[in-house]
Amino acid sequence: MNRFNPVLIAAAISMMTLVGCNKGEEPTAQTPPAGSSIADTTASPSATASPDAAATPTPAATTSPSAVATPTKTTEFQGLEGVVTNTKAAVQAGDFTKAKGEFDKFEDFWSKVEDGVKAKSPTTYKEIEDKADEIKAGLKASAPNKPKLSTALGVLNKDVTSVAKP
């Protein structure tokens, strides 16, 4: 019995060590090598001992959040500028139904960037909100005022362009 106790203790310590080593590893963020794009970098699955880990998809390579957020915000700002440009063209053509339809898309793009704009420039944020409300009201009117809408859209475009710059 005296010889069995040390063997039992060694076995218990070995089991605890093995259980501790079997914990899944946390995925780490990977950055692509300099000169390559995110699209060029792909993650390859690695061999695992656990069956449920094999069923879990391997995360793709990532970069810092600011590097990923920039293209999205640029796209959203381009969308905003496009909505304003298309709305202004429809107003100048006198097609207020089309202008209203175009400007209805404004909120979709604006909602994705407005928090960043508010943090960056509260004054410009307020101007954009006010002009957007003015344009919505002007387009809902029974007889929209073409010059007033064109001016408001020009100011809105200037404000959106100014905050779109990094």
XYZ file of C-alpha atoms in Angstrom:
166
model
C 0.000 0.000 0.000
C 2.906 2.357 0.721
C 4.200 1.938 -2.828
C 0.747 2.482 -4.310
C 0.232 6.028 -2.836
C 3.079 7.702 -4.775
C 1.877 6.033 -7.988
C -1.676 7.233 -7.310
C -0.459 10.796 -6.655
C 1.670 10.808 -9.837
C -1.290 9.500 -11.852
C -3.602 12.204 -10.439
C -1.110 14.958 -11.251
C -0.637 13.566 -14.777
C -4.398 13.482 -15.359
C -4.819 17.095 -14.190
C -1.964 18.170 -16.467
C -3.495 16.418 -19.462
C -6.914 17.911 -18.793
C -5.370 21.392 -18.503
C -3.503 20.959 -21.790
C -6.650 19.908 -23.623
C -8.353 23.320 -23.332
C -9.137 24.877 -26.731
C -6.886 27.706 -27.733
C -8.343 31.153 -28.337
C -7.997 32.313 -31.966
C -5.625 35.220 -32.345
C -6.008 38.119 -34.734
C -3.769 37.823 -37.741
C -2.615 40.657 -39.912
C -1.666 40.129 -43.528
C 1.946 40.669 -44.548
C 2.853 44.142 -45.737
C 1.905 44.742 -49.344
C -0.958 42.240 -49.423
C -4.671 42.757 -49.096
C -7.131 41.058 -46.777
C -8.652 39.259 -49.761
C -5.265 37.690 -50.572
C -4.916 36.244 -47.083
C -6.966 33.221 -46.099
C -6.895 31.119 -42.985
C -6.381 27.408 -43.399
C -8.020 24.978 -41.000
C -5.677 23.263 -38.590
C -5.852 19.699 -37.349
C -7.571 19.376 -33.983
C -8.105 16.515 -31.560
C -11.603 17.563 -30.537
C -14.472 16.630 -32.904
C -16.560 19.710 -32.139
C -13.604 21.980 -32.822
C -13.327 20.521 -36.322
C -16.949 21.475 -37.025
C -16.334 25.084 -36.007
C -15.252 27.307 -38.917
C -11.815 28.845 -38.645
C -11.952 32.652 -38.441
C -10.575 34.543 -41.417
C -7.576 36.803 -41.114
C -8.399 40.181 -39.700
C -6.816 43.566 -39.304
C -7.382 46.327 -36.813
C -10.982 47.581 -36.484
C -10.126 51.022 -37.835
C -8.660 49.556 -41.029
C -11.816 47.534 -41.610
C -14.188 50.344 -40.702
C -12.705 52.864 -43.111
C -13.796 51.198 -46.385
C -17.301 50.678 -44.995
C -17.617 54.299 -43.928
C -16.238 55.464 -47.251
C -18.872 53.361 -49.004
C -21.623 54.776 -46.789
C -20.491 58.349 -47.434
C -20.351 57.645 -51.170
C -23.894 56.317 -50.878
C -24.992 59.483 -49.092
C -23.374 61.665 -51.731
C -25.031 59.577 -54.462
C -28.461 59.926 -52.843
C -28.060 63.713 -52.574
C -26.784 63.997 -56.169
C -29.606 61.833 -57.574
C -32.214 63.710 -55.534
C -30.869 67.057 -56.715
C -30.921 65.902 -60.371
C -34.550 64.751 -59.999
C -35.525 68.071 -58.354
C -33.864 70.055 -61.138
C -35.726 67.922 -63.687
C -38.977 68.670 -61.838
C -39.599 64.980 -61.030
C -40.476 65.345 -57.344
C -41.857 61.807 -57.054
C -38.499 60.399 -58.128
C -36.694 62.904 -55.877
C -38.742 61.756 -52.880
C -38.017 58.112 -53.724
C -34.303 58.835 -53.983
C -34.167 60.844 -50.781
C -35.950 58.052 -48.884
C -32.640 56.131 -49.221
C -30.781 58.874 -47.336
C -31.695 57.564 -43.883
C -30.371 54.069 -44.682
C -26.884 55.416 -45.337
C -27.029 58.183 -42.732
C -27.952 55.831 -39.870
C -24.693 53.929 -40.401
C -22.400 56.956 -40.115
C -24.279 59.528 -38.060
C -22.737 58.539 -34.709
C -19.239 59.012 -36.120
C -20.215 62.353 -37.648
C -21.757 63.498 -34.369
C -18.549 62.626 -32.508
C -16.323 64.226 -35.146
C -18.307 67.431 -35.726
C -21.466 68.078 -33.679
C -22.144 71.322 -35.568
C -22.050 69.687 -38.995
C -24.119 66.779 -37.649
C -26.852 69.218 -36.578
C -26.715 71.000 -39.955
C -27.085 67.693 -41.828
C -30.014 66.629 -39.619
C -31.736 70.003 -40.090
C -31.227 70.027 -43.880
C -32.434 66.431 -44.184
C -35.618 67.315 -42.275
C -36.079 70.448 -44.410
C -35.685 68.440 -47.637
C -38.082 65.698 -46.474
C -40.699 68.314 -45.614
C -40.115 70.149 -48.903
C -40.564 66.961 -50.929
C -43.791 66.076 -49.080
C -45.345 69.464 -49.862
C -48.178 69.516 -52.377
C -46.214 72.027 -54.493
C -42.473 71.555 -53.774
C -40.311 74.677 -54.066
C -37.671 73.734 -56.646
C -35.126 76.539 -55.917
C -35.385 76.084 -52.152
C -34.921 72.301 -52.444
C -31.972 72.710 -54.825
C -30.269 75.100 -52.398
C -30.893 72.811 -49.408
C -29.552 69.806 -51.336
C -26.441 71.796 -52.309
C -25.771 72.696 -48.663
C -26.429 69.095 -47.583
C -24.017 67.800 -50.213
C -21.329 70.252 -49.028
C -21.792 69.166 -45.399
C -21.726 65.439 -46.213
C -18.604 65.890 -48.341
C -16.858 67.839 -45.574
C -17.382 65.112 -42.948
C -16.612 62.290 -45.375
C -12.972 63.353 -45.484
C -10.804 61.539 -42.901
